[in-house]
Every structure is written in C-alpha cells, then in structure tokens.
Coordinates of C-alpha atoms in Angstrom, one line a residue:
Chain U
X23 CA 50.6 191.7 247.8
X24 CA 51.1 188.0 247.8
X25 CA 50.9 187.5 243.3
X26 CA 51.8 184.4 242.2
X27 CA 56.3 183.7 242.0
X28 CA 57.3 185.4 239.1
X29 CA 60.5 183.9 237.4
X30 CA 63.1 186.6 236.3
X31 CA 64.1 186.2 233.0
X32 CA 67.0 188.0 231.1
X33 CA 66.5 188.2 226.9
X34 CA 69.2 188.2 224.9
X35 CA 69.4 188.3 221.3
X36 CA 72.4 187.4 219.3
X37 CA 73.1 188.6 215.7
X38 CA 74.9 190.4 213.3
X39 CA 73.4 194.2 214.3
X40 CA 74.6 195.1 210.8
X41 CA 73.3 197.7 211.4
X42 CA 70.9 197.8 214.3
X43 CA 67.5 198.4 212.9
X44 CA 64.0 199.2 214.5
X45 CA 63.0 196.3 213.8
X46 CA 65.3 194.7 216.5
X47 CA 64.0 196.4 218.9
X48 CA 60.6 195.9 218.5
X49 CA 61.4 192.2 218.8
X50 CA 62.3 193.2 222.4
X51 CA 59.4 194.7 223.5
X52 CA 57.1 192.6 221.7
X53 CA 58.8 189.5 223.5
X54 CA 59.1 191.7 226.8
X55 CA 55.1 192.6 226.5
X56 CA 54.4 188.3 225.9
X57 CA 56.4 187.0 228.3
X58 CA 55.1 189.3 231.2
X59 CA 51.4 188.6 229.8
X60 CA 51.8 184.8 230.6
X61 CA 51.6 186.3 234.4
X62 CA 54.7 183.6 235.1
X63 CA 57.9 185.7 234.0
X64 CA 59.4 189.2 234.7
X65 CA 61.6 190.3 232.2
X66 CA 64.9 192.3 234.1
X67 CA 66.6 193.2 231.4
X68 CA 67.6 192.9 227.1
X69 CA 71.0 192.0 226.5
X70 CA 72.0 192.5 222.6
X71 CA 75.5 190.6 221.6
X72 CA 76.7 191.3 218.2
X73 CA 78.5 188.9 216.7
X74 CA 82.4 189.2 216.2
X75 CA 84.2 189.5 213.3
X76 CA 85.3 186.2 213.1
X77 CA 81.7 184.7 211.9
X78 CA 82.9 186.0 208.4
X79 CA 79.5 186.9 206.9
X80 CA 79.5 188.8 203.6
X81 CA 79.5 192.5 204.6
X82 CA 79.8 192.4 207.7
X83 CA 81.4 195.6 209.2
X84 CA 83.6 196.0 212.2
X85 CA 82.2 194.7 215.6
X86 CA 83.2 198.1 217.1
X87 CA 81.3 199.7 215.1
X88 CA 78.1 197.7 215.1
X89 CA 78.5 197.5 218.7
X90 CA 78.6 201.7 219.0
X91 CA 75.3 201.8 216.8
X92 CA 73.4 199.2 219.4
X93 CA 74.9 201.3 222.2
X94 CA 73.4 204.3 220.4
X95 CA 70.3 202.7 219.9
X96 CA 69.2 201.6 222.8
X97 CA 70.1 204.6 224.7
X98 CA 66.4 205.8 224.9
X99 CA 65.6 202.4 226.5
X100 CA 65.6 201.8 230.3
X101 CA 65.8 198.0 230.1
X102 CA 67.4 196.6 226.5
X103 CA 71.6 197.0 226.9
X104 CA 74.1 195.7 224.1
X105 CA 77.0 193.3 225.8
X106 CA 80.6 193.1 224.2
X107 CA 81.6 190.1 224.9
X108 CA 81.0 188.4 222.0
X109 CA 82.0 190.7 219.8
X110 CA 85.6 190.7 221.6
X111 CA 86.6 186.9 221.2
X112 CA 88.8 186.5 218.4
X113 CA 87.2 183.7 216.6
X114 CA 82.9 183.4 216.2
X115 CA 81.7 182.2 219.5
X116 CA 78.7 179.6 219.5
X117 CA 75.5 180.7 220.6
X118 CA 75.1 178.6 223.2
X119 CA 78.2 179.3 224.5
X120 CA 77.1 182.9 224.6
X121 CA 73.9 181.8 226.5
X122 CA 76.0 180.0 228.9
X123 CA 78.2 182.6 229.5
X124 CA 75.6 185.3 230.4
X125 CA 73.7 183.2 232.4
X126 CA 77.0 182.3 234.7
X127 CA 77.6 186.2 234.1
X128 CA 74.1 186.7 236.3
X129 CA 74.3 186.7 240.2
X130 CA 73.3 183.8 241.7
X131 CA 70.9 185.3 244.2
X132 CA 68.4 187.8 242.4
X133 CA 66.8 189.4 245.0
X134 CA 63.2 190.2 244.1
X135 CA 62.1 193.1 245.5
X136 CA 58.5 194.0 245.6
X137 CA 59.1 197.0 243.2
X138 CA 57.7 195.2 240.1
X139 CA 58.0 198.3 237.7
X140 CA 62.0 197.9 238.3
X141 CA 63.0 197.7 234.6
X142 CA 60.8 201.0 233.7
X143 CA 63.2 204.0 235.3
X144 CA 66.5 205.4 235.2
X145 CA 68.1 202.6 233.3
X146 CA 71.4 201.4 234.2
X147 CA 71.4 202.3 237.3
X148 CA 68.4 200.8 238.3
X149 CA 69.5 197.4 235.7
X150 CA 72.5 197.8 237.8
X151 CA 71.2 197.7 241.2
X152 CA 68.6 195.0 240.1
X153 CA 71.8 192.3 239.6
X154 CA 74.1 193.2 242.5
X155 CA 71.3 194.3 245.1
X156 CA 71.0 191.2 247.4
X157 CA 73.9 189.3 246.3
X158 CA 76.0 188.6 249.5
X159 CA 73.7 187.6 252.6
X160 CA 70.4 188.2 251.9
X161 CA 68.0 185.1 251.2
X162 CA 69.1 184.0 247.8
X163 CA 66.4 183.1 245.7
X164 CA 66.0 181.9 242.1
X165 CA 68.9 183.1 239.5
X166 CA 67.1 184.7 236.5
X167 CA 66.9 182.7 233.3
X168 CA 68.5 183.7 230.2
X169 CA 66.4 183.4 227.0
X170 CA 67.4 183.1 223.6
X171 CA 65.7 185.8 221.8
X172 CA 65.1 185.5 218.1
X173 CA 63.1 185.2 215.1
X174 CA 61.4 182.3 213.4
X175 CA 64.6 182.1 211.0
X176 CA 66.9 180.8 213.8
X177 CA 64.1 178.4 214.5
X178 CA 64.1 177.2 211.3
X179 CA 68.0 177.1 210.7
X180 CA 68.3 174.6 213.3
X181 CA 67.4 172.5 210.8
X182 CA 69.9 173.3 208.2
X183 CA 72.8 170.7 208.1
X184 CA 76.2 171.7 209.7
X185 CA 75.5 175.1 211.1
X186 CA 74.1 174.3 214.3
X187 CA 75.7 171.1 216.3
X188 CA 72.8 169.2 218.3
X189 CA 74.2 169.2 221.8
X190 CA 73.9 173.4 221.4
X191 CA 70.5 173.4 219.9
X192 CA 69.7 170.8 223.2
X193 CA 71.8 173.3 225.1
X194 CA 70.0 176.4 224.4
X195 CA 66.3 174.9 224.2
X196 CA 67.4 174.4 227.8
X197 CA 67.4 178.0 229.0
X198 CA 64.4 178.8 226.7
X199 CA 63.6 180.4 223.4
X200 CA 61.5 183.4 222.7
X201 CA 60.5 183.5 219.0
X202 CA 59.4 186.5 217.3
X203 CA 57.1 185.3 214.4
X204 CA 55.1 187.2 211.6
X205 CA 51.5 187.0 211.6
X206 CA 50.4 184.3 209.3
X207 CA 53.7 181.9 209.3
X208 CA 53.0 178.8 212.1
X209 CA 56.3 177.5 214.1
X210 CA 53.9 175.4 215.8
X211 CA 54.4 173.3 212.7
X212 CA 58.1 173.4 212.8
X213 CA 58.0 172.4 216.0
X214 CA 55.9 169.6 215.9
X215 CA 58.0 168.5 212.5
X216 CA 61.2 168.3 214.8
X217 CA 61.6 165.9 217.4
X218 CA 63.8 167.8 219.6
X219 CA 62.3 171.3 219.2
X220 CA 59.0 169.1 220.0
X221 CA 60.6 167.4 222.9
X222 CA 61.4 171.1 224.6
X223 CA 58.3 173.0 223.2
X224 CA 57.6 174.5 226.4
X225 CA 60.5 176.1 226.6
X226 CA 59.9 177.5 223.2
X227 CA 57.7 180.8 223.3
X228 CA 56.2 181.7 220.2
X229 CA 55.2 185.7 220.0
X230 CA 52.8 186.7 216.8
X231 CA 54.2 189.7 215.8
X232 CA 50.3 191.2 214.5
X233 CA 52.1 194.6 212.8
X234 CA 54.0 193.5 210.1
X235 CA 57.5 194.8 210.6
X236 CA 59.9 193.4 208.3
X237 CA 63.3 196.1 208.1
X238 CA 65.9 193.5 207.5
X239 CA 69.3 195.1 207.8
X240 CA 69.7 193.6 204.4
X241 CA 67.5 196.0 202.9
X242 CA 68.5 199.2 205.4
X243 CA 72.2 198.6 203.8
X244 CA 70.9 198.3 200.5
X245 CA 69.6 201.5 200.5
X246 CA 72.4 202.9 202.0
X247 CA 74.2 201.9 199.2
X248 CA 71.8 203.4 196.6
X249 CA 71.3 206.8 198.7
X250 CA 68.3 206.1 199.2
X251 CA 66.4 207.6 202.8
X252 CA 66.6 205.0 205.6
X253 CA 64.9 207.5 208.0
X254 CA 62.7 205.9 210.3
X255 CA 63.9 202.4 209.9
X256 CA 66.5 203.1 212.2
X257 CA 67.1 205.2 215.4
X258 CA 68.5 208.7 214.0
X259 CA 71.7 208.6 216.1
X260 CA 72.3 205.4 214.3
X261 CA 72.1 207.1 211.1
X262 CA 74.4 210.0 211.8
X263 CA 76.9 207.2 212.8
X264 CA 76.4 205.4 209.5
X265 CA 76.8 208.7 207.7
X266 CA 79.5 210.3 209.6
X267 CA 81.9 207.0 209.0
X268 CA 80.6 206.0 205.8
X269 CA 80.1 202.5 207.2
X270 CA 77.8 200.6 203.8
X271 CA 78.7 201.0 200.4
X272 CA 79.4 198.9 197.7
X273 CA 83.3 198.4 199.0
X274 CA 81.8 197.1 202.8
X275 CA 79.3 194.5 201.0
X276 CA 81.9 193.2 199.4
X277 CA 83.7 192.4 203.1
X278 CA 84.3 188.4 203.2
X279 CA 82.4 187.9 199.7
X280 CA 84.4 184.7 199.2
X281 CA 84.9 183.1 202.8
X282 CA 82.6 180.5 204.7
X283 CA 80.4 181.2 207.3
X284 CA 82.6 180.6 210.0
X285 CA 80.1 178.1 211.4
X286 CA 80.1 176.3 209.0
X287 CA 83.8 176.2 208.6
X288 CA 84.0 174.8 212.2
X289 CA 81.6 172.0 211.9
X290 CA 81.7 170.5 207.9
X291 CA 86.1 170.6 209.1
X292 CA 84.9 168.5 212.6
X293 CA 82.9 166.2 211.0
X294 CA 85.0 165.1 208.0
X295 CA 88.2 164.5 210.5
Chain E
X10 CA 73.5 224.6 186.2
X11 CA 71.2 221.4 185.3
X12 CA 68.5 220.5 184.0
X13 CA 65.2 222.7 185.2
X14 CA 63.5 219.9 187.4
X15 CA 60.1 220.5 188.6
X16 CA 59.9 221.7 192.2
X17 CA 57.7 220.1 194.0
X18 CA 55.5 219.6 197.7
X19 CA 54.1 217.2 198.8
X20 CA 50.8 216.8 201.0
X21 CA 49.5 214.2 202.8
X22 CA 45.8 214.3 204.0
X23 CA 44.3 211.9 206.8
X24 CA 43.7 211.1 210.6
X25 CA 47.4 210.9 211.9
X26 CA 45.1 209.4 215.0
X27 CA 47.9 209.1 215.9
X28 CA 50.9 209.5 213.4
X29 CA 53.6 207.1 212.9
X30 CA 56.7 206.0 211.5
X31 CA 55.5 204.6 208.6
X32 CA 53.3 207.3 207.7
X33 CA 56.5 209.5 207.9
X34 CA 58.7 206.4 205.8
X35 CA 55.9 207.7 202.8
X36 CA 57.1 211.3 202.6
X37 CA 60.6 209.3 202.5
X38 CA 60.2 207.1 199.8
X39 CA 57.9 209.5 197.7
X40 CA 61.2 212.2 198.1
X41 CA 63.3 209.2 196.8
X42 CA 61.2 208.0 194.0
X43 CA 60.2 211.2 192.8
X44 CA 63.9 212.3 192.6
X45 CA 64.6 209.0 191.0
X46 CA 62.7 210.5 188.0
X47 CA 65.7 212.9 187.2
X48 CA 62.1 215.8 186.7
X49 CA 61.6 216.8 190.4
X50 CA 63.0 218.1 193.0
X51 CA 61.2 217.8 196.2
X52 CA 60.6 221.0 198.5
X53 CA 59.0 220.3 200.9
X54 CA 56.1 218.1 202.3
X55 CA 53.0 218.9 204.3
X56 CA 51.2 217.0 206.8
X57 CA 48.1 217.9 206.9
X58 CA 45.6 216.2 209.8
X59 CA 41.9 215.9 209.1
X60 CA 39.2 217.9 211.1
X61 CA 37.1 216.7 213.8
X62 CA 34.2 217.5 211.7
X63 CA 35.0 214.1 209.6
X64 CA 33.0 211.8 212.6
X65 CA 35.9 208.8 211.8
X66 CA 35.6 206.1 215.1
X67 CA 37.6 206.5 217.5
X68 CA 39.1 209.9 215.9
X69 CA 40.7 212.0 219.3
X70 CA 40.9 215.8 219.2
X71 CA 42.6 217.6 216.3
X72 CA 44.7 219.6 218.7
X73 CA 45.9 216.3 219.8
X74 CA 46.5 214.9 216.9
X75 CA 48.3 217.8 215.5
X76 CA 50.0 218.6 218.7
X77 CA 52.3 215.0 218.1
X78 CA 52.4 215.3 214.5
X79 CA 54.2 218.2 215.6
X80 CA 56.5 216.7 218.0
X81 CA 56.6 213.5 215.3
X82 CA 58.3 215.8 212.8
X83 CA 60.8 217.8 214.9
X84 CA 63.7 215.4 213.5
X85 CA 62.1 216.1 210.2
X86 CA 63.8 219.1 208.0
X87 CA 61.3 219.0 204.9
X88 CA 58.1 217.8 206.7
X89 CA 56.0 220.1 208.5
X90 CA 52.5 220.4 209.9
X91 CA 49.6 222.9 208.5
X92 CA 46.6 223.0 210.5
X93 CA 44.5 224.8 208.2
X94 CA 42.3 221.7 207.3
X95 CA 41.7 220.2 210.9
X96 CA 40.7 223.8 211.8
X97 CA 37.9 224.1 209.2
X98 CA 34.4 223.5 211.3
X99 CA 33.3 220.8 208.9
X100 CA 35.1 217.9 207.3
X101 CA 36.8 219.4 204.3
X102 CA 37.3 217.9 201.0
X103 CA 40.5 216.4 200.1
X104 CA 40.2 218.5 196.8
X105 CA 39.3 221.9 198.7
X106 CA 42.5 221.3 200.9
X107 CA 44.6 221.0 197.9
X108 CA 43.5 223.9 196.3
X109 CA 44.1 225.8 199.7
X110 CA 47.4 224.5 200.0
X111 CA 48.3 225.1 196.4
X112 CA 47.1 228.8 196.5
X113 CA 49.3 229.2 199.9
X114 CA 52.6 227.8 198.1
X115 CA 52.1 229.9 194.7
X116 CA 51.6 232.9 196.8
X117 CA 55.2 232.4 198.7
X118 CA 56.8 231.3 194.9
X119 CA 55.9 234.8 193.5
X120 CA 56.6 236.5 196.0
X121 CA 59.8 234.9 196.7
X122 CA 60.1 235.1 192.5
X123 CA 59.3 238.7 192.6
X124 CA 61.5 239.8 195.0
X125 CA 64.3 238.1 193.0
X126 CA 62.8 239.8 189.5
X127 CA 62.9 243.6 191.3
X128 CA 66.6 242.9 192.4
X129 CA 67.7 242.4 188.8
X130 CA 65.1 245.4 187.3
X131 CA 63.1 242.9 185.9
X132 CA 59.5 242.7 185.4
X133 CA 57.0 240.2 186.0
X134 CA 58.0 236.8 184.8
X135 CA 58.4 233.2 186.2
X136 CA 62.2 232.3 185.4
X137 CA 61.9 228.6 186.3
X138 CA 59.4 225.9 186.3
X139 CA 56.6 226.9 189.4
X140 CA 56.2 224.2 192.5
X141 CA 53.8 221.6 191.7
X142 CA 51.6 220.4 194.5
X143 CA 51.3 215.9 194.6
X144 CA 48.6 214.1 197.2
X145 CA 50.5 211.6 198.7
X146 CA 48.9 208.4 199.6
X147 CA 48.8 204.9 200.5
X148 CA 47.7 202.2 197.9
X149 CA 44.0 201.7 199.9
X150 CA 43.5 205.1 199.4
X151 CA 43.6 204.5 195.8
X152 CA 41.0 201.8 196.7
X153 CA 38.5 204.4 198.4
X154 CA 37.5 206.2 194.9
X155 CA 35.6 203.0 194.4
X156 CA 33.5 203.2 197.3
X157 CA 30.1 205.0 196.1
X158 CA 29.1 207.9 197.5
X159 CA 33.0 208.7 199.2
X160 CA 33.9 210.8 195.8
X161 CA 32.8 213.4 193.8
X162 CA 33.5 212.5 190.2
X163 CA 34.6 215.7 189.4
X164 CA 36.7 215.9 192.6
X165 CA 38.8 212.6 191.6
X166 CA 39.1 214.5 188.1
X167 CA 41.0 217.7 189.9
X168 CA 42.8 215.7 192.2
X169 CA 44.7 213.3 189.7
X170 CA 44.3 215.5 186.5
X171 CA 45.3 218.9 187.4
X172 CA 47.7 218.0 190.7
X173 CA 49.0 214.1 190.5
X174 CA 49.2 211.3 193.0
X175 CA 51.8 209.5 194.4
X176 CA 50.5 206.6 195.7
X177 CA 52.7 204.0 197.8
X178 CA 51.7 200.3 198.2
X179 CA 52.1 198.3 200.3
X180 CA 51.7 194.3 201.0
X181 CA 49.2 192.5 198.7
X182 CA 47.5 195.7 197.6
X183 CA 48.0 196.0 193.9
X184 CA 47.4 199.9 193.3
X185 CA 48.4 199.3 189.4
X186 CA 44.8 197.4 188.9
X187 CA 42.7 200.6 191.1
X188 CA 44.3 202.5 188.4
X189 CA 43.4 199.9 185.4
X190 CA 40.1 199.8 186.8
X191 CA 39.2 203.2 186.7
X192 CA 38.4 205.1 183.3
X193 CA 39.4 208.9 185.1
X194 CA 42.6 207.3 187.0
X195 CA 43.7 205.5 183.5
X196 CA 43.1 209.0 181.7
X197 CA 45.7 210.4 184.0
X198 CA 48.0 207.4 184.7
X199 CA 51.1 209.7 184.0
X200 CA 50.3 211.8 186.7
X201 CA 49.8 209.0 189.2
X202 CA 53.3 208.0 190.5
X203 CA 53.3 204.5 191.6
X204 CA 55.9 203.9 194.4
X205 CA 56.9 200.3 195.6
X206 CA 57.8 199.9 199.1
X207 CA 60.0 196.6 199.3
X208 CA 59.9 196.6 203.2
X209 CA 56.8 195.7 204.2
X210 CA 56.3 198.3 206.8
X211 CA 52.7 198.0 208.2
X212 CA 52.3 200.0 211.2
X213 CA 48.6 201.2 211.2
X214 CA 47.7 203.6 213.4
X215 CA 44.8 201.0 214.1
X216 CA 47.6 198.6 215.4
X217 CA 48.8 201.2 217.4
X218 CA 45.9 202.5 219.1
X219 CA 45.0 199.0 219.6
X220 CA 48.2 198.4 221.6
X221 CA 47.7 201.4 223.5
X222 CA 44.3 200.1 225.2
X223 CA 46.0 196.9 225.7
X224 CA 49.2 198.6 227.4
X225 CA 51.2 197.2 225.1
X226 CA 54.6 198.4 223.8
X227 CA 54.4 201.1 220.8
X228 CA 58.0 201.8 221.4
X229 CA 59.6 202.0 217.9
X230 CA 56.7 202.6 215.9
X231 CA 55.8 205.7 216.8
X232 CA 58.6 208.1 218.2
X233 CA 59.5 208.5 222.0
X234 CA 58.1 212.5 221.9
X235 CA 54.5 211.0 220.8
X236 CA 54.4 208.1 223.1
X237 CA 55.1 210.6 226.1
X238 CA 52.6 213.1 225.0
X239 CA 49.5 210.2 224.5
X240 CA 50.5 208.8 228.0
X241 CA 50.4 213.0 229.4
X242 CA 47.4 213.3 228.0
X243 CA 45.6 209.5 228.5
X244 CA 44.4 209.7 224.6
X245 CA 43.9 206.1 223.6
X246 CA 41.6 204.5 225.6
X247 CA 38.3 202.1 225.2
X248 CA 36.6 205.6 225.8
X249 CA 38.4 206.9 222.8
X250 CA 37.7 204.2 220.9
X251 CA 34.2 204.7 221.0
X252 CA 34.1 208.4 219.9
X253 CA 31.6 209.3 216.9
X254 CA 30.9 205.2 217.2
X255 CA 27.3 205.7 215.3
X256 CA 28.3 208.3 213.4
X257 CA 28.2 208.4 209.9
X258 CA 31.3 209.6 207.9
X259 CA 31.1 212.8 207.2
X260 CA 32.1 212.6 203.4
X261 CA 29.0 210.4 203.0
X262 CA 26.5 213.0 204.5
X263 CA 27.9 215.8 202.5
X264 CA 28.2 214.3 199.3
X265 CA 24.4 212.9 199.6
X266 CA 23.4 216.7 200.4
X267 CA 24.9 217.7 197.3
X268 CA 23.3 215.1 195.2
X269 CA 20.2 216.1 196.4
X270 CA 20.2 219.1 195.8
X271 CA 21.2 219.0 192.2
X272 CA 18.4 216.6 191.7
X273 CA 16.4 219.8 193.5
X274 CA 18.0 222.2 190.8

C-alpha cells in the first residue's frame, strides 16, 4: 500500500453566495475531481465563506441568510461545508486574511490514515474526525494546505487597480489557487502576462470546466425578480428559502445601490493618505 | 374570469440516456415563455424516452432510462414520464408519438368536459378552448430536419403545422436561420415558439456519460436519485458506450424502406 505522499489540501471558496447556485458547487467537485487526478493532493474537505455584509455590493442580502441557503445546499454533500466566520466580522474581511485564518483554524498534525475514501461517507462526522483525529501525540505529519478556490474572474481582477493590495495577491498565491475556467478562455495567457501570477504559476491550478455551466447568481436573482422558474439552477431547498422569505425583488437589488465596494473604499482611502 | 388562454402540454421526445438538469431547465423555460405570451396556460409536460428499437450508440435499456427519468422528476409537479413510446418494439416516429399522446390527452379533456356538461344537463359541447399538444425541443433539433433521409416531408409538415414547436437554443446555435432556411418551417413560423435561454446551460447527456466512464463528478448536473440509481445499476461504462456501435439509426433504415417501396408502388 506504499502510493506515493499525498498532500492534504482543504478548498475554500469565498464569495458573495447571493444566492448559492449549482453552479458553485460544481466548481467544487470539478476542482475536487483535478486536484486528486494530479495523483499529488487529497482533497479533505470544501469550506464555502460568504462574504459579510460589510463588502457593500449592490444587492447583496443578509449574510444570515446567504449563509442558511449554503448550509442548505450543501447538505446532500459529504465533503463541501459553508464556514461563518467571515460572514460574522463586522467590516469586509480580505481574502487572504480569510485564507490565513482557515489555514491557522486547521490542526497542525493531520494524521493520514490509510482510509483514502475518508471524504466520501457520513459527512461531518467523518470531516470531523478527519481534523481532530491524531492531533495530540501521534506522529504529526504535514498540516493540509488551504486553497483559494475560484473562477477565472478573481484571476483576472487581480489585475484591476485598487481592489486587491499586492502583498495579499503574493499572500494567497502562496497557499495555492484552484481556478475554475470555461472551456475555450486561456488563463495561461493571463498568467504569463503577469509577472507575479507568472512568478507562482505552480501554485496556480487551472481546471477546464468542458460542460459549459454558466448560472451566475446575477441571472438566478434576475429571474427571481421577474417570476420567472429558477428550478434546477439551484438546490430546491434553496428555493423554498428564497420563496418562503421573499429574499430577491426589485426592493433587495436596490440594497447599497449607491455605496463603494467596500474594497475599494479601503484601499483608494490608504493610498491617497 | 380572464381571458380563455389556450391550455396546453408539453412533450418532449429523445434518449434521456441519461436525463438531466438541463433537459428538465427546458420544460421550465418553455412553461415561462409560453405563459409570457398572455395565450397559454401550461398543463402539463410529458417526458417521453425513446425506444431501444432506435439503435442510438451507447443508448442503455429503456427501463433504465425511464426508471431515472422517473426518479429525475419526483420534485417535479407538472412533468411526468409516459412510457408508451420506449415500449413500442421498433423506433417510433416522433410524429406517430404525438398523435398518440394527443389522442390520450383529448380523451381525458372530454371526458373530464363531459362529466362537467352532464352535471349542469348540458349536452355535448366544448365550453373552453381544448389542450393543445407542443414538441418541445432543443435548437439542434431544429438542425436534424436538414439531415436527408432523418425526415419525412410530410412528417415535418404535421409536426410544426398541425401541433407547434417550441424550440430552445442554446450557445451559438441560431434556430431563427433553421427556420429561414426551411420553406415548410417558414410556412408555419407562428407555430414555432422560439425560446432564448440567456444561461448558457450545456449539460449534454454526452458530457455526462463521459464523466461517468472517467469516474468523474456528475454531482449537480444530474439529481442525487439518478446518480445513485446509475451507480446501483453500473449503467455507464466503456461497455455501454459501445452498445449498437455499428448500427445504423433506426430512422434512416425505416425511412429508406418506405421510399422504396413507394418507388415499388
């Protein structure tokens, strides 16, 4: 039974979640099914962290409730979880301060049992048991690596003035990148056009999403708004939520219509004191 | 008490090898856009899987196929499953099917109609508009009456002149020039219901089977219920893949048979 070392890795996506669509999720598994192909990782576990309410984006809705539609979600999963803490700090939280946090939030010794399928059965439990297993004296190996998880836009808006600052972008490139991308655009171009995102391009994984899949949360809440069937694009528990609070209509997309990105906010104010 | 809008069912013929949530997102948006038209009102919608007689690739058993069609649409309250076509011995034509399906719904209108007319004394007369009966489809399908030999002229005459298409595209496929291009699918262009679908949604059941043999995910494009049942049963598999492999469609053969033999007559 003696494989070659897998390295653990944890994926965790940040976003709005406004709502949670299918499409989300797929970028889980279609990471998940990559990253494990390489023969080099095993992926332990999805972390999904909305944002707060602080980031300010047009129409966002409550974090409580975007966070009860991710928990709702991913309840037929046995590996992808949603994590609060983001969503509770009172003002937006960086990304790679999310990152960091998570990956000091991980047990420092991971102790890799020979049960490779661990992520596949009675979910939190056994996500459970995977982190705190091993933790006092057993021999401590290799603490999992957190992965930003995301789509070739967050690639590509690192290189949009004032949203991201460059010790972050350095920061997360760091712990890795997983990027979801649709068949036919090429990051590898972006990539090579950028000299830091060149300088850690093997810590950037770029997964060709073949099926085209593109339910942007944009579009779910525009129908919502027009009554028009959202069925399928979204988990149906999600959609009861939706319905049964009458979370998107015209009145929620009007939600911080005239404020500024909160990142934005943050660094245009730091760099002109 | 509005308007009189046209009730009206929906039917959608193919594979389902297997089904999957975007081929459920087109009874969805058809429901949408036809209602959008202020003239319908949707009833009800009909899945309605091929036969194994139609010798497709890679085409897995029709009890299979219906069997997670079934369990596809359980969260469904206006789309259901007939099995009438994928029971018929030989491939069945998408014109015959309609006819058979029309036949079944006027049968359970009158009735229901006639029950309602005996109540009240009444004799025999339809108070309100009777159901209409719509193939839906994707935009390629649009692009298959081109193919020669696929179609019987007088079949694609039925099919959009006396019962209407409502054909959603998707991607790059432009379904407004298939129906430009066509002299019988111009004649009839207000009974072909061109739907746009602005998410670009292409899950093919292609992709998905393809997935399957790889041991990829599928999670999320096709619903949990299906996934277990193709896992129970081991469906997708290279072995599967290679069913009817040399086989010719059975549309071709049959339409060639008929040819021939009105060349005979």
């Amino acid at each position: 039974m003696e494989g070659p070392k897998l390295t653990d890795v944890v994926l965790l996506a940040c976003g709005s979640f406004n709502p949670i669509t299918n499409m989300h999720l797929r970028m889980f598994e279609l990471a998940r099914d990559h990253l494990q192909d390489t023969g080099r990782y095993r992926v332990v576990k999805g972390i999904m962290s909305p944002v707060g309410d602080g980031y300010k984006k047009k129409g966002l809705i409550k974090g409580s409730h975007r966070l009860e539609m991710a928990r709702l979600a991913t309840e037929t999963s046995d590996w992808i979880t949603v994590d609060s803490w983001e969503s509770l700090q009172p003002e937006w939280v960086e990304t790679a301060k999310v990152v960091r946090h998570h990956y000091e939030e991980l047990p420092a010794a991971e102790q890799n049992n020979d049960d490779v399928d661990t992520v596949k059965y009675a979910k939190k439990r056994r996500i459970k048991e995977n982190y705190f297993k091993g933790s006092s004296h057993q021999k401590s190996k290799e603490r999992p690596q957190v992965k930003l998880l995301c789509g070739a836009d967050v690639l590509e808006s690192f290189a949009v003035p004032n949203l991201w600052k460059q010790e972050d972008i350095i920061e997360i490139l760091g712990h890795g990148l997983v990027c979801i991308t649709r068949s036919g655009c090429d990051p590898h171009k972006f990539i090579n056009q950028s000299d830091v995102l060149w300088k850690y391009r093997n810590n950037i994984h770029v997964v060709h999403e073949w099926v085209t899949n593109d339910i942007s949360a944009t579009h779910v809440r525009r129908a919502l708004r027009r009554g028009q069937s959202v069925k399928y694009l979204l988990p149906d528990p999600v959609l009861r939520y939706i319905k049964e609070h009458d979370l998107y209509n015209a009145e929620s997309e009007q939600k911080n219509a005239d404020v500024v990105l909160a990142p934005l906010q943050r660094f245009t104010g730091a760099s002109s004191s | 008490m509005a308007i009189h809008r046209v009730p009206l069912v929906l039917l959608a013929c193919g594979s389902f090898n297997p089904i999957t949530n975007q081929h459920m997102r087109l009874f969805e948006l058809a429901r949408d856009h036809m209602h959008s038209t202020g003239q319908y009102k949707v009833v009800g919608g009909i899945v309605s899987p091929v036969s194994d007689g139609y010798g497709k690739q890679s085409l897995v058993l029709a009890k299979h196929r219906i069997a997670m069609a079934k369990l596809a649409l359980q969260s469904s309250n206006w789309v259901t499953v007939d099995e009438w076509e994928s029971q018929q011995p030989d491939w069945t034509e998408t014109v015959v099917t309609m006819r058979h399906q029309y036949g079944r719904i006027l049968k359970e209108y009158e009735q229901r109609t006639g029950m309602h007319n005996n109540f009240n004394g009444n004799t025999t007369f339809l108070p309100k508009a009777s159901p209409q009966l719509k193939l839906l489809c994707g935009a390629d399908f649009l692009e298959t009456f081109k193919i020669p030999g696929l179609w019987r002229d007088d079949h694609v005459e039925e099919v959009v002149g006396r019962f209407g298409l409502i054909c959603i595209s998707r991607g790059r496929l432009q379904p407004d020039r298939a129906v430009y291009e066509s002299d019988v699918l111009s004649r009839h262009r207000q009974n072909i219901f061109l739907v746009r679908e602005w998410v670009q949604n292409e899950i093919s059941a292609t992709e998905v089977r393809r997935a399957l043999r790889r041991n990829l995910s599928v999670k999320y494009l096709i619903p949990d219920s299906v996934i277990e049942y193709i896992h129970q049963h081991n469906l997708y598999t290279d072995e599967s893949e290679r069913r009817n492999k040399d086989t010719v469609l059975r549309p071709l053969t049959k339409q060639a048979q008929q040819t021939v033999k009105s060349l005979d007559d």
